[in-house]
Amino acid sequence: MGQASLQEERELEKESKEEMESYHCLMQAGSQLASTLQQVTVPVSMKEVGGYIEKQVAYLSGGRGEDSSVIITLPEYSAFSDIPEEALAKVFTYLTLIPRTRQPGVKFIIILDRRLDTWASIKTALARIAASFPGNLHLVLVLRPTSFFHRTVTDIGFRFSQEDFMLKMPVVMLSSVTDLLRYIDENQLTSEFGGTLDYCHSDWIVLRTAIESFAVTVKDIAQMLQGFGTEVAETDLPNEGKAIESLLESHTDKYRKLKDAIRSVSKEGRHLLSNLETSGKEDDSQWDVKLDWETVQRLLAQLRDMEAAFDGFFEKHHLKLHQYLQLLKYEQSFKEMELCLEHLMAQERKLSISVDTLAQTEQALKRLDNLESNAQDVIARVQIIVLHGHQLSASHHYAMALIMQRCNELRHYCDTLNAALKTKHSQLLQIHQLLLCLGQAQTWCDDGAYLLANQLVDKFQSKEGAQAALRDIERFLVGAPSMLSSGPDIVAMEYEAVITPQLQAEIGKTFEKHAAVQQMIQNRQACLRKLADKHVRPVQLVAPRPENPPRTKSPLFSPKHADGLKFTFDLSLPGKRASRRSPNPRKIEVIHDYQESRSCLSYSLEGEDSPDLLKRHVMRELVETERIYVEELLSVLLGYRAEMDNPAMSGLLPPILRSKRDILFGNMPEIYSFHSRIFLQALEGCLETPEGVGACFLQRKESFKMYECYCQNKPRSEALWRQFSDSAFFQECQKKLEHKLGLDSYLLKPVQRLTKYQLLLKELLKYSTDCEGASELQGALTAMLDLLKSVNDSMHQIAITGYEGDLCELGRVLMQGSFSVWLSHKKGATRMKELARFKPMQRHLFLYERALLFCKRREEHGDSCDRTPSYSFKHCLKMTAVGITENVKGDVKKFEIWYSGREEVYVVQAPTVEVKMAWLNELRRILTNQQKLLRDEAYQHGHTVEHMQLSPPLAESNQQRASVSSEDTESGRSSPDPPLHSTKHQHNRRSWPGAHHSVDICEGLEWSGGQEAFNPSDTDDEVLQLSPGRYRALADYLQNGPDSITIKREDIIQLQCEVNKGRWMVKNLSRRQEGFIAAASLQMVIGNSSRGHSSSLGGMGFQDDNITLTYIISDLDFQLYRQFIFC
């Protein structure tokens, strides 16, 4: 860089020196022209004496006397005596300077024509001539007056004054024109003196004015050229390109104006020269015309010389400025390219080749390809700049050395970048090949495990079956990857240039896996050879033959599996059977390959495989199917959704679809973004640690809720698809993608994938018993099942019509289903026994956190399976005023839901007992939580309430419940109007204080041992005694201190020992926590749970096998309960 800058300075100095030489030439030409002008121009101009010259006081006719004396004629002028001396002197000076500038030392002859004048005038004129004439006066010829008197007077006066005049100048008095010819030739005199000389005074004035104007213009032009040259030479060069361009433009503009002025003056001079040539040809005797011609010719020649010098000077100056501007622009381009190349090289250095998986390698290769593409674009621009640099050098730029060095530096940058990119690309390709081979080897090992797992033992009992199995194994071994024939050391040596500790570990794992599979294959071959060598009598197996077809490796579902099976499914959950359906239930059709229709792979490699290996198989399937799922979503978004913006496809796209793209595809872009950027990578991270997949699902549980939005939009999407499924746009897109299935099959992928997760999680959980992460797997499975249930419920919820409020205010949908319902009012005249004989109402119930909705199912328009149901809203029950009776006489599938102290009673018949129990459990949970809220509110106000024993001891409880059940049975509890309780029964209940209708309100609230439900004066000693042991929690308990723990319903807890102040040391076995809980809180949590095994939820209105109890938590109950507690 330093040498180039020094060379640039030298070249610039050389260029400046040449410019200065041309500047000196210009100044020298200007000086010569100025000298010539000084020689040929008259100090007194025509403008100064023009008035008297035009009046013809005196003139130069161009004639010559003896010794080439110049003749000045003073014609007859009556007002000669009136001319001021100064003016007359200027006239004589001007007329004498014209010849003297051409011929220094020339003599003059004055012809004084006074033929019509007097002696006095002659005497005065001679005196003024003697006093004012500046030149070398050779002779004065006076033509005396022609009249006799004046001639006589003149002769006498001249005779007496001759000596005075002769002392000053020679004067000759002539009598006539004839006497004048004795002194001057005829051809040198004008016609008024009898001569032949052609003279026009006006033409002479015009010619003299033109010559003087030309000389002045030439002088001005010379001064302007010299001034511009000085300005240019003294101008400092700026360092900015725009300033250089502005300066260059300004100088060029001035140069053009000066050139125009020079051309104009030259044209004027040539025109003047032409006129002088014409005058000279007409009269060869006019020597002064020839002298004027020579003067003009000389001025024109020197003007051309100065113009040439000016052109040379400006050409060098312009070249210097232009080259300097080129250099600045080239330097700017060089710096830009240098920055781009340095940025690319920094990106290349940041691009790491430390990859561990095939996906990471492909991503690194993709990033490298993008970087190479960008680099090629930049290198192409660099080549253009290098080519421009060579062109500048070829044009002999003064900074040629610097430009060539810049070109070399750019080439070096490009070569370095290309070499680094090629090296990295080669290394990544090697890593990709290695990982691909490792993946093929691992896949081959998995295939081997599948092969062994799918060989059924019962077929080996025959010799032919054993031989066939051996042939299958041998055929499989032939297809083993070539890598497995080498050892890990050889593979490491082959890929030594790119090997990393991670890749080395992956090679070791692969060969360990191969060794394990190889050992299993060898063991199987040994067994099969023994069976094939001897005839084995068929033996009937003890275990029955499985009805399912042999397990085969599940092919990854893709659109290429066109010949699949179609089946329908509902998003219902295991353990919660679907409700009684209408003739045309709402279905979702799913197209699967036959091998995909199984619930999940069941891996069994005879006893030789450990649960860890089986988990890895399931995990591998989970990851592989996830990758396929992401690719299929991407193909839909790019192949269909993005094509809607393609101008080339706009002619095929129906106009209405342009604005309904979000309806057709729903939030599939959001789903794709989540799975491709987050979830797939998280699953790949769990590929070798399947125990972490549960946490992977749980951490992203909230993100999966986006599927609810997709499923809720699915009916609208299906309707839109049915309307435009025959569109040429979709057919063209399907053709480009080479899909055998239509878009509707791919729009169903998210729904299919959602159901697939819970199947794979179940399979993982099966092989993860008592292993690390089992609780997280169980939680993940529960979350997926809950999500499926939530999706299914939300699909039904969006079909509710007629509800005037906001469904969101009711909370989350907990359950929904179709039931048969009988309705009775407390004040109605008809009893339930009578209503039971009539046809029930068919209602679809939606259980929310805060309300229970009764709807009527209606089928909308549509054909067969395309018919979609809707639910017409009928009635709403707030959960704060709901009670339940778990058993109704006569039907184990019936239960009661009643409202506001049995003002309204609904007898509900479930389709199955399982559905009934599921709904009762959920109703119990809601009502229990409400009871807990009441208790918490009481505790916040500082009141101590005696513990309410929800589950009495077994013997005492059974005795009491038996009497209640008997009473309920005889009273016909199935009736919507229950009879009043007997006095005995009322004796075992405590009335609400201050309420005369407490019996009606508290109906169904059973208190254990006949004790009062609430007694503020009782002490803690009267509550249920706790004892160490294991219990199942019946209610939630939140941690309320640093040494406390959290308990959730259904958790298994162990009471270890009681410490001071009524606190128990409790261990939560389900959550592996240990801490202290107050005895009163424990009694609420466990009630009367049976130690060591699961118990029913204790509390108000729980069901035993033969007992019917009832929940009542109405709005009035809340008010009375608060009155009792806070009074």
C-alpha angles and dihedrals in degrees: 000000000000095000091048092051090049091050090048091053091050093050091047091051090050091050091048091050091054089048091052091051090055089046090055090050089054093049091048092052089049091052092051091050091049090051091051091049090051089053099047102034125086119233090221113060131210090250091065095053100019096115096056093040090054089049087057096236086152135348145180109240092183095246124137133212132198116321087020091286114175115243118225113190124209103191126199106296119169095199096049092116091055095060111106117246092239093052092047091050091052091050091052091043093050093047094047095044093059094065094033094058088055098037114019114210094024118157126233134217118199120207107202108195108201101148092130097039139079136255091255091058091046092050092049093048093050091050093051091046091052090049100043108030109108101187138075100284109205101175142352114211112196122194102209124215116288098216115096097235097047092042090054092047090048093051092049093045094047091048092057095040100037095100092054093053096041090057090059102034139347108264125188119193111212125198097203146354090269090064087053091061090063090067103033131035119249094241090057094057128078124240094264088065093044094263133128101231111126110223131164114186096201092050090050091052092050092048094048091048091051092048093049092046091050091051092049092048091049090050091051092048091050091051092049092050091050091047094050091047091052091048092050093046093051096046115111116222114245123225098230126085095223092051090050091050091049092049092047091049092049094049092045091051092051091046091053092049091050090048090052090051091049091049090049093050092046090051090050091049093049090050091050091047090051091053091049091050089052092051092047093052092051093052118020091183093069099095093172090063089055090051091051089050091052091049094052091044090052092049091049092050093050090045089055090049091051091047091053091049089048092050091050093048095048093044090058091044092048091047091051092050093045093049091045089053090048090051093051092050091046091050090050091050090047092053092048092051091044090055092047092050093046089050091051091048090050089051089049091052091049092051102098123208092195096114128153105187136049091242091054090049092051090048090050090049090049091051090047091050090052090049091049090050091052090045092053090052091051092044090052089055090047090054090054090052091048090050090050089051091054090050090053090050091049089053089058096250112192091233094051094134094053093046092051091049090052089051091051092049092052091049090051091051092050094046091049093048093047092049092050093048093048091049092050092045091051092049093048091049089053091049090047091051091048094049090045091053091046090050091050090049092050091046089051089052091050090048089052091052090049091048092054091044093053096051103101116220095219091064091057092067090086125065091232092052092051092048091049090051090050090051091051090053092047092050089050092050091053089063094055114135115259091236091068090060088066125066125248090254092056092048090049091051091048092054096033093129094062103025117128131180090258093051090045089054091047090052090051092049091049094052091044089053090047091051091051093049091043090054091050090049092049091050091050092047091051091052093045093049090053090051092045094049095058134041110252121201111231111260122200111236119237093221115068118252111263114251094214118090117258114289113255133180110280111243113224109258114248137150089261090076094081100159097070137139124260120218138156130235139180122216092243122138132240109266092024107082120203117265124247105294133216118247090267107038122188109264139180117215117219125190114210136166111253092251091050093057093078116101092241140320114287106206118205120158093178103267097307096092123080123223089251091061091047091050089052090053091053091044091051091053090049092053096042094049089046090055091049089048092053092047092050092050090050092050090053094047094047099033098045114009098042091043088065086073093047109110090208090061097042092097092059096044116093108239094233091059092062092074096037100056092112090053093051097047099026114194094331091130089058091048091049092049091052095048098040098043103031120009101042092051091048091052092048088054089057094049093103094031107048091171089075097057092087092059088044090061095041094051090056098038093117092051091059089064087082085079089068089062091048094050093046089055092046097091091053090046092050092049091051091047093051089053096052104022092115093054116131088227094065092043092052092048091049090050092052091049092046089228117163091200127062128247093265091066090055093045086060092056096093091053091048092047092052092057091045094060096063091049093053092044090053090052092049091047090052091061095039102065112149090357131126111279095022093122090050090049090051089049091049091050091049090049092051092047090048089049091051090049092047091049091049092048093047090051088059094040094059088059093063112116132183099034107132098197132065112279089205089068089064092065129233122344105251102176140353134184147135120270142168109247134194117193130206134172123215093234095043120116094222119082125217092247089063094043092050090072091061128081112274125234118255108229135172110220124208115195113204129178091257106023147023116228125203114205137171118232115232130182116228129208119299141093128271111311093003092069110109123205127229130194120226112210115240112161143357128209120194111226091225088069100038128110131178138211108203101204130041119191116254102024128054090202094061130089136165129246112188134181137214098358093323094308084136123025123191119193106204124196115200122207091239139012089244092058090048092052092047091054093045091051091052092046090049091052093052094047092045091053089052090052090050090052088056092051093047089051090052093050091050090060092055099251123141114218124193111249114263109225104222097181113039121207111289101248095042093041093051092051093051095041091050091059092046092048091050091050092047092048095051092044092056100244089190087075116096089227108059117200123249116272120255121253090254092054093048090052090068093056129072115225121232107259115257095008119112092193096050092121091062092044096048096043109139096020103125119197120198122247092001090284121148117265095229128018115162092190094060120101129228090259089075095062126094112293114242123218133187116270144087122305138175113236115242097187140025123265121192123212110259103177144021093265095042129091138216122250126191128197113277092022116138110235132182122214104213108176142332118247130192124304095029096293124140130209103233130186119201102213093187094055100027094237131136131195149116127293129179117251093238090055091048091054089055091047100048104020106182096335116169110243120249099012141059117282135195118259108275118222146079116342103002123162128243123184095269101014130091118203130168140224119222119177105148132161089261090050090057092052095046092045091054091047091053095047100043099039 
